[in-house]
Amino acid sequence: MTTTGTTTGTVAPADDVRQRIVAAADALFYGRGIQAVGMDEVRAAAGVSLKRLYTQFPGKEQLVLAVLDARHRQWQDGLTAAAAGIAAPRDRLLAVYDFLERWFTDDTFRGCGFINAFGELGATSPGVAQAARAHKESFQVYVAALAEEAGGDADLAAQLVLLAEGAQTTAAISGRPDAARQARRAAQVLVEAALGAPTGPGGADGARVR
């Protein structure tokens, strides 16, 4: 299935149009807030007609959920990339905070998009509330798996997740990306308290202490 572009007259795949709409909506929603942005602004930013926009997304909630789904996949890809090539399980745990630090220093950073969306719409949109809960649960599962590989338990994972979540909120409100480094130091203390000091020359992750 294809659609015709509104600005060039060329034919573009429907998937490309959908991705362009989602990307435009994501930038607007994340930068200004969901309720402050109308569908016509999304249409203009995406370069599509309102008819095309509503063909892809019959209502604003469907568009919001598509944006959150894309953000969830970006988050997962970022975590995977941060842990790639790291052998020691406990270092993969700490890599979560390295990923956060890179995110916090991005000029567009303004907190967790899921927390922002939940704050705006969680009370009135069950779909948005569920998307936010599912995203946070998946992060808990991810950290729990890393903690188990390192020899830790669910309590350690829950503590590390709380540190990561708190760092996101602190960085967004204070505008200080060093919240990630502080959370990483606290995480390392928790990991060593639960698992003992790292073994090997200088410790398995000693060179990465900040």
Coordinates of C-alpha atoms in Angstrom, one line a residue:
M1 CA 0.0 0.0 0.0
T2 CA 1.3 3.5 -0.9
T3 CA 0.3 7.0 -0.3
T4 CA 0.9 10.2 -2.3
G5 CA 3.1 12.8 -0.7
T6 CA 1.4 16.2 -0.2
T7 CA 4.5 18.4 -0.9
T8 CA 6.3 16.8 -3.7
G9 CA 3.6 14.7 -5.5
T10 CA 5.7 11.6 -5.2
V11 CA 4.4 8.3 -4.0
A12 CA 5.7 7.2 -0.6
P13 CA 5.2 3.9 1.3
A14 CA 2.5 4.1 4.0
D15 CA 5.1 2.9 6.5
D16 CA 7.3 5.9 5.7
V17 CA 4.4 8.3 6.1
R18 CA 3.4 6.7 9.4
Q19 CA 7.0 6.9 10.7
R20 CA 7.2 10.5 9.6
I21 CA 4.0 11.4 11.5
V22 CA 5.2 9.5 14.6
A23 CA 8.6 11.3 14.5
A24 CA 7.0 14.7 14.2
A25 CA 4.5 14.0 16.9
D26 CA 7.2 12.7 19.2
A27 CA 9.3 15.8 18.9
L28 CA 6.3 18.1 19.5
F29 CA 4.7 16.1 22.3
Y30 CA 8.0 15.6 24.1
G31 CA 9.1 19.2 23.7
R32 CA 5.9 20.9 24.6
G33 CA 3.5 18.4 26.1
I34 CA 0.8 16.3 24.6
Q35 CA -2.2 18.4 25.4
A36 CA -0.5 21.6 24.2
V37 CA -0.1 20.2 20.6
G38 CA -3.0 19.9 18.2
M39 CA -3.3 17.4 15.4
D40 CA -3.0 20.2 12.8
E41 CA 0.5 21.1 14.2
V42 CA 1.5 17.4 13.8
R43 CA 0.2 17.4 10.3
A44 CA 2.2 20.5 9.4
A45 CA 5.4 19.2 11.0
A46 CA 5.0 15.8 9.3
G47 CA 4.2 17.4 5.9
V48 CA 1.0 15.4 5.4
S49 CA -2.6 16.3 4.9
L50 CA -5.1 16.0 7.7
K51 CA -6.9 13.3 5.7
R52 CA -3.6 11.4 5.5
L53 CA -2.9 11.9 9.2
Y54 CA -6.4 10.7 10.3
T55 CA -6.1 7.7 7.9
Q56 CA -3.1 6.6 9.8
F57 CA -4.3 7.7 13.3
P58 CA -8.1 8.1 13.6
G59 CA -7.7 9.8 17.0
K60 CA -5.0 11.5 19.0
E61 CA -4.8 8.7 21.6
Q62 CA -3.8 6.3 18.9
L63 CA -1.0 8.7 17.8
V64 CA 0.1 9.1 21.4
L65 CA 0.3 5.3 21.9
A66 CA 2.3 5.0 18.6
V67 CA 4.8 7.6 19.9
L68 CA 5.1 5.8 23.2
D69 CA 5.7 2.5 21.4
A70 CA 8.5 4.1 19.3
R71 CA 10.0 5.6 22.5
H72 CA 9.9 2.2 24.2
R73 CA 11.8 0.6 21.3
Q74 CA 14.4 3.4 21.3
W75 CA 14.8 2.9 25.0
Q76 CA 15.4 -0.9 24.6
D77 CA 17.8 -0.3 21.8
G78 CA 19.7 2.2 23.9
L79 CA 20.0 -0.2 26.8
T80 CA 21.2 -3.0 24.5
A81 CA 23.8 -0.8 22.9
A82 CA 25.1 0.4 26.3
A83 CA 25.6 -3.2 27.4
A84 CA 27.1 -4.5 24.1
G85 CA 30.6 -5.8 24.4
I86 CA 30.6 -5.7 28.2
A87 CA 31.5 -9.1 29.6
A88 CA 31.1 -8.7 33.4
P89 CA 27.5 -8.9 34.5
R90 CA 27.9 -6.3 37.2
D91 CA 29.4 -3.9 34.6
R92 CA 26.3 -4.5 32.4
L93 CA 24.2 -3.4 35.4
L94 CA 26.3 -0.2 35.7
A95 CA 26.1 0.4 32.0
V96 CA 22.4 1.4 32.5
Y97 CA 23.6 4.6 34.2
D98 CA 26.1 5.2 31.4
F99 CA 23.2 5.1 29.0
L100 CA 21.3 7.5 31.1
E101 CA 24.2 10.0 31.3
R102 CA 24.4 10.1 27.5
W103 CA 20.7 10.7 27.3
F104 CA 20.7 13.4 29.9
T105 CA 23.3 15.4 28.0
D106 CA 21.2 15.5 24.9
D107 CA 19.9 19.0 24.2
T108 CA 16.3 17.7 23.8
F109 CA 16.2 15.9 27.1
R110 CA 13.2 16.8 29.3
G111 CA 12.6 13.7 31.4
C112 CA 11.0 10.3 30.8
G113 CA 8.4 10.5 28.0
F114 CA 6.3 7.9 29.7
I115 CA 6.3 9.7 33.0
N116 CA 5.4 12.9 31.2
A117 CA 2.6 11.2 29.3
F118 CA 1.3 9.5 32.4
G119 CA 1.2 12.8 34.3
E120 CA -0.8 14.4 31.5
L121 CA -3.1 11.6 30.5
G122 CA -2.8 8.7 32.9
A123 CA -6.0 9.6 34.8
T124 CA -8.1 9.9 31.7
S125 CA -6.6 7.5 29.2
P126 CA -6.3 3.8 30.3
G127 CA -4.3 3.1 27.2
V128 CA -1.6 5.6 28.0
A129 CA -1.6 4.5 31.7
Q130 CA -1.1 0.9 30.6
A131 CA 1.7 1.8 28.1
A132 CA 3.5 3.6 30.9
R133 CA 3.2 0.7 33.3
A134 CA 4.2 -1.8 30.7
H135 CA 7.3 0.2 29.8
K136 CA 8.4 0.6 33.5
E137 CA 7.7 -3.1 34.1
S138 CA 9.9 -4.1 31.1
F139 CA 12.7 -2.1 32.6
Q140 CA 12.3 -3.8 35.9
V141 CA 12.5 -7.2 34.1
Y142 CA 15.6 -6.1 32.2
V143 CA 17.4 -5.0 35.3
A144 CA 16.3 -8.1 37.2
A145 CA 17.7 -10.3 34.5
L146 CA 21.1 -8.5 34.7
A147 CA 21.1 -8.6 38.5
E148 CA 20.4 -12.4 38.4
E149 CA 23.3 -12.9 36.0
A150 CA 25.5 -11.1 38.4
G151 CA 24.4 -13.2 41.3
G152 CA 21.9 -10.7 42.8
D153 CA 18.2 -10.9 43.6
A154 CA 15.0 -9.1 42.9
D155 CA 15.6 -6.7 45.8
L156 CA 18.8 -5.5 44.3
A157 CA 17.2 -5.0 41.0
A158 CA 14.3 -3.0 42.5
Q159 CA 16.8 -0.7 44.2
L160 CA 18.8 -0.2 41.1
V161 CA 15.6 0.6 39.1
L162 CA 14.6 3.2 41.7
L163 CA 18.0 4.9 41.4
A164 CA 17.6 5.0 37.6
E165 CA 14.1 6.3 37.8
G166 CA 15.0 8.9 40.4
A167 CA 18.0 10.1 38.2
Q168 CA 15.6 10.7 35.3
T169 CA 13.3 12.9 37.3
T170 CA 16.2 14.7 39.0
A171 CA 18.0 15.4 35.8
A172 CA 14.8 16.7 34.1
I173 CA 13.8 19.0 36.9
S174 CA 17.2 20.3 37.9
G175 CA 18.7 20.3 34.4
R176 CA 21.8 18.6 35.8
P177 CA 23.0 15.5 33.8
D178 CA 25.4 14.6 36.6
A179 CA 22.4 12.9 38.3
A180 CA 23.4 9.8 36.2
R181 CA 26.9 9.8 37.6
Q182 CA 25.7 10.1 41.1
A183 CA 23.2 7.3 40.6
R184 CA 25.9 5.2 39.1
R185 CA 28.1 5.6 42.2
A186 CA 25.2 4.8 44.5
A187 CA 24.4 1.7 42.3
Q188 CA 28.0 0.5 42.6
V189 CA 27.7 0.7 46.4
L190 CA 24.5 -1.3 46.3
V191 CA 26.0 -3.9 43.9
E192 CA 29.1 -4.3 46.0
A193 CA 27.1 -4.5 49.2
A194 CA 25.0 -7.3 47.7
L195 CA 27.6 -9.2 45.7
G196 CA 30.9 -8.3 47.4
A197 CA 33.8 -6.4 45.9
P198 CA 34.7 -7.3 42.3
T199 CA 37.5 -9.7 41.8
G200 CA 40.4 -9.6 39.4
P201 CA 43.2 -7.0 38.9
G202 CA 41.8 -3.7 40.0
G203 CA 38.3 -5.3 40.3
A204 CA 36.1 -6.4 37.4
D205 CA 34.7 -2.9 37.1
G206 CA 37.2 -0.9 39.1
A207 CA 38.5 1.0 36.1
R208 CA 35.0 2.4 35.5
V209 CA 34.4 3.9 38.9
R210 CA 33.6 7.6 38.5

